XYZ file of C-alpha atoms in Angstrom:
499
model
C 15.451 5.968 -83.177
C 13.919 8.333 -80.843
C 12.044 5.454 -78.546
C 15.330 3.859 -78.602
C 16.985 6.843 -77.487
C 14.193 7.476 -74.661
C 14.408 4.074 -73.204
C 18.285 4.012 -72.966
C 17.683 7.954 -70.824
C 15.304 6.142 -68.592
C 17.801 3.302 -68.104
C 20.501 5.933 -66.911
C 18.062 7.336 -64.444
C 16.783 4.227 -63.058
C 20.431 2.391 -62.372
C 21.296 5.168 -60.025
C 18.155 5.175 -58.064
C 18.294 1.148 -57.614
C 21.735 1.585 -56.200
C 20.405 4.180 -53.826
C 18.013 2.196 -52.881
C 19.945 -0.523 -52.420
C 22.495 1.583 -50.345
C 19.307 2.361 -48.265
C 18.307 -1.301 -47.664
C 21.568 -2.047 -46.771
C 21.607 0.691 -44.185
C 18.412 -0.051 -42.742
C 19.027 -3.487 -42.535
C 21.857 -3.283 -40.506
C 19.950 -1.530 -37.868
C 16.877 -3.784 -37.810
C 16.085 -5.980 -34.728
C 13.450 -7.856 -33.550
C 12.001 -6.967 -30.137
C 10.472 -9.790 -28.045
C 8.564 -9.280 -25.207
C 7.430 -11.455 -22.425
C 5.641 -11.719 -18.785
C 5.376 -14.509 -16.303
C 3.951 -14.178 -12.612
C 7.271 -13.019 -11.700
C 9.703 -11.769 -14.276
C 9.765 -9.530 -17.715
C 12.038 -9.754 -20.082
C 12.740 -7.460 -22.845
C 14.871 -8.923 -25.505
C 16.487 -7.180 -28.330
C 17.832 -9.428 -31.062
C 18.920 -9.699 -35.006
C 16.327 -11.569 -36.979
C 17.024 -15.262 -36.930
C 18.340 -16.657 -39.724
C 19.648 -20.414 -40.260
C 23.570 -20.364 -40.088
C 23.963 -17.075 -38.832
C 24.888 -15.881 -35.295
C 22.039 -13.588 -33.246
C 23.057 -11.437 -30.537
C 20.040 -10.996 -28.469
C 20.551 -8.747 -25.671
C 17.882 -9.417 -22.957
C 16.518 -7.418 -20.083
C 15.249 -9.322 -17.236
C 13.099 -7.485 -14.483
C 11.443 -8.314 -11.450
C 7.551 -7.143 -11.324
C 7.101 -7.618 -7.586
C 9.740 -4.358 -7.620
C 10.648 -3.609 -11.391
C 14.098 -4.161 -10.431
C 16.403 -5.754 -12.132
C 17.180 -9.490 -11.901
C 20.822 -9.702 -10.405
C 22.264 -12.792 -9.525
C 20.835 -15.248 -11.785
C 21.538 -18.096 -14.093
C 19.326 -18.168 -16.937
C 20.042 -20.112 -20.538
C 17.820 -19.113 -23.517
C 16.133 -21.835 -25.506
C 15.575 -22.098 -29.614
C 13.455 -24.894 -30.455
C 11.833 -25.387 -34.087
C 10.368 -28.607 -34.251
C 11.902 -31.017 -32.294
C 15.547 -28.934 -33.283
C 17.269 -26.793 -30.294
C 20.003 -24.653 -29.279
C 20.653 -23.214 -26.261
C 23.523 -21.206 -24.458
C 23.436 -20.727 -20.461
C 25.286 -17.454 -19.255
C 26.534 -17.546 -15.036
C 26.514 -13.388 -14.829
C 24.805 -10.473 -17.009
C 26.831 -8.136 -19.093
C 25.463 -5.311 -16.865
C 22.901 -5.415 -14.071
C 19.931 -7.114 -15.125
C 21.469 -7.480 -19.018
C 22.138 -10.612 -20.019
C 23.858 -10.781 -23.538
C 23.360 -14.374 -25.306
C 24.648 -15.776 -29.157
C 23.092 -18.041 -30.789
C 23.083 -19.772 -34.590
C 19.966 -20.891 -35.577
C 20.423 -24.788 -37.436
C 16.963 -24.907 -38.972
C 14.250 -22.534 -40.458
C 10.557 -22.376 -39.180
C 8.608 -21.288 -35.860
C 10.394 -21.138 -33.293
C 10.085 -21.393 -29.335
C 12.032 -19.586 -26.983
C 11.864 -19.439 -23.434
C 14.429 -18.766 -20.787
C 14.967 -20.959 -17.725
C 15.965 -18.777 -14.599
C 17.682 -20.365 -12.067
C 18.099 -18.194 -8.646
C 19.533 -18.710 -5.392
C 15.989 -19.810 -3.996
C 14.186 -21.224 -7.136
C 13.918 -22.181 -10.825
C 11.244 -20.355 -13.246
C 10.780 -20.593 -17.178
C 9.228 -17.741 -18.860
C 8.130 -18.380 -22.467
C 8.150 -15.820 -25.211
C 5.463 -16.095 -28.062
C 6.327 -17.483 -31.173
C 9.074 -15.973 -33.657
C 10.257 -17.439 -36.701
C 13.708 -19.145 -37.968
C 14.523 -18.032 -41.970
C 16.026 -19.816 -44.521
C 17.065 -16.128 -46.201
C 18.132 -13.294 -44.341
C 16.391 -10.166 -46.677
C 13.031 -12.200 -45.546
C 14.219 -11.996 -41.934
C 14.949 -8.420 -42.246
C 12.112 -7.412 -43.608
C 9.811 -9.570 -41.507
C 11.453 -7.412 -38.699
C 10.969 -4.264 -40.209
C 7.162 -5.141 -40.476
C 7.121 -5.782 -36.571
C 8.535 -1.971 -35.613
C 6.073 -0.237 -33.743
C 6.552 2.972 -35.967
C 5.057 5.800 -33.904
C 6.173 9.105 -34.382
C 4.524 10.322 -30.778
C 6.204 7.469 -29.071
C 8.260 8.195 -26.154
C 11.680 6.532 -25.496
C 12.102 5.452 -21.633
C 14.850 2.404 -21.467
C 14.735 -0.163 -18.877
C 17.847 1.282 -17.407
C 15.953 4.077 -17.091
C 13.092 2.651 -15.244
C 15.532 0.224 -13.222
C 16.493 3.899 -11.348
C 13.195 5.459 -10.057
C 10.030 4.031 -8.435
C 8.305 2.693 -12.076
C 6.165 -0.017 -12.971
C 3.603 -1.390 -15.651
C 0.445 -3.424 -15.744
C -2.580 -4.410 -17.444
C -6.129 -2.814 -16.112
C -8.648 -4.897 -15.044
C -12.018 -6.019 -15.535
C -13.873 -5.949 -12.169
C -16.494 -5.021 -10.287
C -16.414 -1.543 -9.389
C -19.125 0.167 -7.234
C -20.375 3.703 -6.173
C -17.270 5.356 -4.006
C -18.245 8.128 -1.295
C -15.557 10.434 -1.285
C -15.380 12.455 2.428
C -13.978 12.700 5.529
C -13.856 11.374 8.735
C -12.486 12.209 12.520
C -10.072 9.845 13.893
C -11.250 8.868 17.565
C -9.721 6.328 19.968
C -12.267 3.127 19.616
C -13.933 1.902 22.807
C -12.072 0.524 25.564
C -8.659 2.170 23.887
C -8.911 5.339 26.226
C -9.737 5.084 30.092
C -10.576 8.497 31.752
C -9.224 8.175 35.759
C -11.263 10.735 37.913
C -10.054 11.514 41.318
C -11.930 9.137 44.138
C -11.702 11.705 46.977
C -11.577 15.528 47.416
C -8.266 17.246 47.485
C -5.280 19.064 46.703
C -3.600 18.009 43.299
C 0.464 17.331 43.246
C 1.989 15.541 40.247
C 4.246 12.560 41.105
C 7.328 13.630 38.555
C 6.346 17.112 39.104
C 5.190 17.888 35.342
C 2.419 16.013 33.697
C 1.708 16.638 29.688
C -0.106 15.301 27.095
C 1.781 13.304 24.659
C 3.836 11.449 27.466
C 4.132 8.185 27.281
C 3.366 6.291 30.627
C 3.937 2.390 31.857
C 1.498 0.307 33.571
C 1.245 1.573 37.267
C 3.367 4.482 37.211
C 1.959 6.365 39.680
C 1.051 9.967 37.980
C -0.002 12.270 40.410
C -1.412 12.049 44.067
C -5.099 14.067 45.741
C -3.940 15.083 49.127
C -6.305 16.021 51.604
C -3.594 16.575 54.670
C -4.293 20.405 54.895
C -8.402 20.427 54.933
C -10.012 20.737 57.595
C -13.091 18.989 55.737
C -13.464 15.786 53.969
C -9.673 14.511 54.724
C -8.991 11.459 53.799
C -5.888 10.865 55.832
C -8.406 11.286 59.323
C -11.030 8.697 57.673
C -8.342 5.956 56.953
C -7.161 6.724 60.876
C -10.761 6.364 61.808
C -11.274 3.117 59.828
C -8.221 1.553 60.943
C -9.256 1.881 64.421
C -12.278 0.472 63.918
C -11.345 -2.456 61.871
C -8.934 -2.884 64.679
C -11.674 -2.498 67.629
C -13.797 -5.115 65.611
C -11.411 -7.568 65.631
C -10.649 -7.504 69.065
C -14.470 -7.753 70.156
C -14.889 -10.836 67.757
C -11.679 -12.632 69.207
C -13.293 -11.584 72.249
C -16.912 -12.901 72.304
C -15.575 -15.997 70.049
C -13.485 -17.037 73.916
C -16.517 -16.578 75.653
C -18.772 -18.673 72.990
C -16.485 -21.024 73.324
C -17.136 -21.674 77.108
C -21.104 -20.984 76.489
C -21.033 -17.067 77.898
C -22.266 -15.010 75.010
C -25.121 -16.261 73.021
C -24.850 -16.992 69.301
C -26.755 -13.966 67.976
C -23.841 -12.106 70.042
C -21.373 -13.731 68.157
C -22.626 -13.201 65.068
C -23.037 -9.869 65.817
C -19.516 -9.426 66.489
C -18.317 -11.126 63.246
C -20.423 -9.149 60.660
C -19.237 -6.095 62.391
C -15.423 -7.058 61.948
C -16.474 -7.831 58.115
C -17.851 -4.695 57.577
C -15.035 -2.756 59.149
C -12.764 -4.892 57.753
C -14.347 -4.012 54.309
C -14.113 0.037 54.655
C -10.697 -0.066 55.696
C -9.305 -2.635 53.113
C -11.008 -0.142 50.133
C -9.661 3.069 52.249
C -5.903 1.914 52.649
C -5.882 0.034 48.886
C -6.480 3.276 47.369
C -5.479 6.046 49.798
C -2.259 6.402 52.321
C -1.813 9.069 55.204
C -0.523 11.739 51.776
C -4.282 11.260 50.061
C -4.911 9.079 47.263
C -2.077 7.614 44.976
C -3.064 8.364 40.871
C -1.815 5.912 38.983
C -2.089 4.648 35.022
C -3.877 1.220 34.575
C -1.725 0.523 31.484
C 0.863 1.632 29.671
C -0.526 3.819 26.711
C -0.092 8.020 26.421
C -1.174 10.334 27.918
C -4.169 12.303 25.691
C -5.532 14.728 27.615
C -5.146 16.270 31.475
C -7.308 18.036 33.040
C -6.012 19.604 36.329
C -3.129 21.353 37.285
C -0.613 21.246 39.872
C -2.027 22.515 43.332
C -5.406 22.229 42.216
C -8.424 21.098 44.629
C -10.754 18.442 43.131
C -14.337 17.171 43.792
C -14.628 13.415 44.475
C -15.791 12.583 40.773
C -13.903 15.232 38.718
C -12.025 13.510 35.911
C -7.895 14.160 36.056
C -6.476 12.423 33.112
C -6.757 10.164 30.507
C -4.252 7.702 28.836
C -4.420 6.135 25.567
C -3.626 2.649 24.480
C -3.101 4.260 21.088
C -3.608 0.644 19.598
C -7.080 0.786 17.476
C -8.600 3.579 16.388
C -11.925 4.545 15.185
C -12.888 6.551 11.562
C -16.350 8.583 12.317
C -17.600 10.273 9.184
C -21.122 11.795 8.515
C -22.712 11.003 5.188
C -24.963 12.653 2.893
C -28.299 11.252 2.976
C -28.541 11.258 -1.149
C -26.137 7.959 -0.541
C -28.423 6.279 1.467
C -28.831 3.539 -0.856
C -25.505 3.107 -1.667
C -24.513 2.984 1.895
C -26.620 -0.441 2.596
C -24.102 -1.761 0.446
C -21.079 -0.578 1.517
C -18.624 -2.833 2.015
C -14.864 -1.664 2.105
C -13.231 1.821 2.705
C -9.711 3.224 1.510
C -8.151 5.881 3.452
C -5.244 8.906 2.624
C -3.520 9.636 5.551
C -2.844 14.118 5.996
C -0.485 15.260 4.288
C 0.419 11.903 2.158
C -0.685 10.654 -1.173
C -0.151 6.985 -0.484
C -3.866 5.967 0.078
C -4.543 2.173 2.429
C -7.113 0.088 2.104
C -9.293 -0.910 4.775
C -7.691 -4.041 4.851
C -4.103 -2.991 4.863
C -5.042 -0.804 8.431
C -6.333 -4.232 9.382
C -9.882 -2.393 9.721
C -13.115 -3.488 9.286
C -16.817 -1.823 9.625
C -17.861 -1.371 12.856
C -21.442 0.554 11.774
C -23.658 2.465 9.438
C -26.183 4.651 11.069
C -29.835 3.552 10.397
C -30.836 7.503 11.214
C -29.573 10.941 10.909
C -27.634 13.097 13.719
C -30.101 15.096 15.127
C -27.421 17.887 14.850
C -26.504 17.717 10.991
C -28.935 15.480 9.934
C -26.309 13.392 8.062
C -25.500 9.566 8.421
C -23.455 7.964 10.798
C -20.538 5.334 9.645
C -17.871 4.242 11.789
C -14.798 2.651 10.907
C -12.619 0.880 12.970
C -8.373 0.548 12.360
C -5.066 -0.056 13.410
C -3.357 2.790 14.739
C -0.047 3.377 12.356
C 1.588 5.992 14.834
C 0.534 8.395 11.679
C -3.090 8.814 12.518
C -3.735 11.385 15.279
C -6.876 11.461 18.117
C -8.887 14.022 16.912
C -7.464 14.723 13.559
C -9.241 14.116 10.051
C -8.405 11.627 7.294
C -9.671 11.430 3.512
C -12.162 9.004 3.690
C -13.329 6.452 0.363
C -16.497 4.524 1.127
C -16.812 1.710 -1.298
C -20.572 -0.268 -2.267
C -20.923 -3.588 -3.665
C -21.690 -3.880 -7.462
C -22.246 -6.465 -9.773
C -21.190 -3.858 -13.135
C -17.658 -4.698 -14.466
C -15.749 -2.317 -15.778
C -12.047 -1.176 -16.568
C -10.102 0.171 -13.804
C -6.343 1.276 -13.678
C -4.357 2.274 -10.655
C -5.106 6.141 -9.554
C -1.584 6.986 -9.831
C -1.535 5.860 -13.812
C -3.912 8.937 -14.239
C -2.044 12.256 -15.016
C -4.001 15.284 -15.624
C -3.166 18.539 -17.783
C -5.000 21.399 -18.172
C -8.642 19.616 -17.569
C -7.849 17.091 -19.947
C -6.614 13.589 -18.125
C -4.281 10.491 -19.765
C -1.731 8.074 -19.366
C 1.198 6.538 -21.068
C 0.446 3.188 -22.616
C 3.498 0.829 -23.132
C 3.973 0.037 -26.838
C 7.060 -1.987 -25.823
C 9.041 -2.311 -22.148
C 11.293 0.632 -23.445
C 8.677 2.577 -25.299
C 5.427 4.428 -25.003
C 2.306 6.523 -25.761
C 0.411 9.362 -23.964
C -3.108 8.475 -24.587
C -6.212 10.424 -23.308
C -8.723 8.790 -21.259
C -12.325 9.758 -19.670
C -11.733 8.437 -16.319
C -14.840 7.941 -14.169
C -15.423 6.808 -10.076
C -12.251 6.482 -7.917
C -11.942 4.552 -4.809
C -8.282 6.512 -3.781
C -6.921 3.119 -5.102
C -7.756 2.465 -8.937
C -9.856 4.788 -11.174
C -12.843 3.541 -13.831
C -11.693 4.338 -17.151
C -14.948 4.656 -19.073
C -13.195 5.951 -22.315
C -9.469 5.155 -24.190
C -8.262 1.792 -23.134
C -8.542 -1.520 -23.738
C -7.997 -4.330 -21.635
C -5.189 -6.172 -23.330
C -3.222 -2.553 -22.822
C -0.811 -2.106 -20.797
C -0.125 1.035 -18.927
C 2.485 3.001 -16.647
C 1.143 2.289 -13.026
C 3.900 3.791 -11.074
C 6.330 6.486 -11.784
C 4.600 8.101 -14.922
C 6.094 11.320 -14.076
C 9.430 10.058 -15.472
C 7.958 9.441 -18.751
C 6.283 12.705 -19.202
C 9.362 14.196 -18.344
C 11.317 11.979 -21.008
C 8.666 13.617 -23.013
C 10.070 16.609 -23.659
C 13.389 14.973 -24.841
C 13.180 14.399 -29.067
C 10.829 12.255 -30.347
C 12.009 9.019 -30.809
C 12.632 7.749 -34.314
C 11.139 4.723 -34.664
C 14.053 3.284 -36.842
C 16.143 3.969 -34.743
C 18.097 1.058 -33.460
C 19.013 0.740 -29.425
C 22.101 1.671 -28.001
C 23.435 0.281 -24.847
């Protein structure tokens, strides 16, 4: 009587607590979805849809992004493929729902593994981007559930939507395995390479008077404007203006002597040697006065620039009186430029190797490679400066118009290595308090802060030594956004997504 009477007060408990968990199967199930995830050379695509089940419709809402950018894809025709067996559906949508959104519907005819892939047709070209396997069921509690095994459930995950992402400079990718050798971290002085910068010194003695009456560095000067003019009018010494009269005269006194003695040659008067005479003395007169009137007039001697280029440096002043010799100016082609650093001698080694460089401009956190200033390695000293007794290496780039004569740059010496390792881009590495990480994507809309031990960087990519694995993926540009999403709520991860 009493066991009776016990079994029938665990039956009233247990009925209510099978309909509440019921109710909360039902619940859940309603905001279950399966999340697929895919990447081509080109294109992701983030796709949000009810488990498949045969007979019933799935609403699959799919984000499609562009990795060259991580913008969205606009402007595209793209139908989504089912395929179990040799069994398909497939729906083709002319526009997105929203920018980069493209909503599809499909009914599933027969249960199994399934294919999808999308075929993208642009304005330029076709592409197909496959998505790995999913499965077609027969029952739709079995496709629930199966979903609800697939949910990344992380309580520290952090909830960043493509929409999200689609706004701000953000991207994603894989590190790499790759050979990554020593990096030299230092500086170097910018200096105009050889033949960039012509010095022009002054060719006679004189008094200084600028052409446009102001003369500065930083101007920017054609080929043969004439920049300034060495006038020896006023001197009693040295003056140009009497020693073009006097060599004018004399070319002019040798010509009439040869004309002469070549008439009287002519009827056998002078002798040959005479003749001769006469001609090598017009040469050589000719010779003095040609150089004298090419480069000087009556006013002194006409300054001009060789090429067009700026002016770098000046070194006289208006009025001034210079020596035959003295250097006046000198213009810059401003077209290739040259990276001097000194080098530690510890990296001696290291420095036989060397074989690329990556440079960060003043003031700017974008760092170039060697290859992007269209540089290459013009030398690496095979002795130390007698002054500093560090090594010489020389670099040699395209001038940018940001690099400046004279200024510094952040320079990133790379050697050769044959040791693989894993390397992410530098900007993927946040720091905090001493202690550096970075967010790893559990999903295109979802992700991790995860500490690392990074090791070497080149200015470029950073050698993670501890905390990721290669078939990660991790926030390469823009990870600032995500630690600021951060600080929003932690994202529940049964929560379903709302667009």
């Amino acid at each position: 009587m009493y066991k009776n009477f016990f079994l029938l007060f665990l039956l009233v408990l247990t009925l209510p607590a099978c309909k509440r968990n019921e109710a909360v199967d039902e619940h859940s199930h309603d905001e279950v979805f399966l999340y697929l995830t895919a990447y081509s050379e080109y294109f992701e695509v983030f796709a949000e849809a009810a488990p498949f089940v045969v007979g019933q419709p799935s609403e699959i809402y799919a984000h499609f992004t562009w990795l060259e950018d991580f913008k969205p894809l606009e402007n595209a025709v793209i139908t989504m493929n089912l395929v179990v067996g040799r069994e398909g559906i497939r729906q083709t949508l002319d526009t997105p729902v929203r920018k980069g959104i493209y909503s599809f519907q499909l009914k599933p005819v027969l249960a199994g593994k399934a294919r999808v892939y999308f075929e993208i047709k642009t304005q330029d070209e076709e592409y197909r981007l496959d998505v790995p396997e999913v499965t077609v069921f027969d029952d739709a509690h079995d496709a629930i559930h199966k979903a609800e095994g697939m949910v990344i459930q992380d309580p520290n995950a952090i909830l960043f939507t493509k929409e999200q992402s689609w706004k701000v400079n953000f991207a994603t990718e894989s590190p790499r395995q790759e050979a990554f050798g020593q990096v030299i971290k230092t500086s170097a002085r910018v200096l105009p390479a050889q033949g960039d910068e012509v010095i022009i010194p002054a060719r006679t003695s004189g008094l200084v008077q600028f052409g446009s009456g102001v003369l500065t560095e930083g101007m920017r000067v054609s080929a043969g404007k004439s920049l300034m003019s060495i006038s020896s009018g006023n001197l009693a010494d040295q003056n140009m203006g009497v020693r073009l009269a006097e060599a004018s005269n004399t070319y002019e006194q040798a010509r009439l002597d040869l004309e002469r003695a070549e008439k009287l040659a002519a009827d056998q008067i002078v002798s040959e040697r005479e003749l001769l005479q006469a001609r090598t003395s017009f040469e050589n007169a000719r010779l003095v006065y040609d150089n004298l009137s090419r480069h000087f007039s009556q006013a002194g001697q006409s300054v001009a620039s060789p090429y067009s280029g700026v002016i770098r440096q000046v070194w006289v002043q208006q009025g001034q009186y210079v020596e035959t010799g003295q250097p006046l100016v000198s213009i810059l082609k401003n077209k290739r430029l040259v990276l001097h650093a000194d080098v530690s001698q510890r990296y001696v080694r290291d420095l036989q190797s060397l074989v690329s460089a990556n440079i960060r401009f003043p003031g700017q956190e974008k760092v170039f490679s060697l290859e992007q200033l269209g540089g290459k390695i013009l030398s690496v000293g095979q002795a130390t400066n007698d002054d500093n007794f560090l090594i010489p290496v020389n670099l040699e780039v395209n001038q940018t118009g940001e690099l400046l004569p004279g200024g510094f740059v952040e320079l990133f010496l790379v050697a050769r290595s044959e040791q693989e390792v894993i390397t992410i881009p530098q900007d993927a590495v946040l720091e905090e308090q001493g202690t550096y990480y970075v967010f790893v994507q559990q999903s295109p809309e979802q992700f991790v802060k995860r500490e690392v031990r990074p090791g070497a960087s080149d200015g470029l990519r950073t050698e993670i030594l501890e905390g990721l694995k290669i078939t990660d993926r991790v926030v390469s540009r823009g990870a600032v956004w995500v630690k600021l999403a951060q600080s929003s709520a932690a994202l529940d991860p049964h929560a379903g997504h709302v667009h």
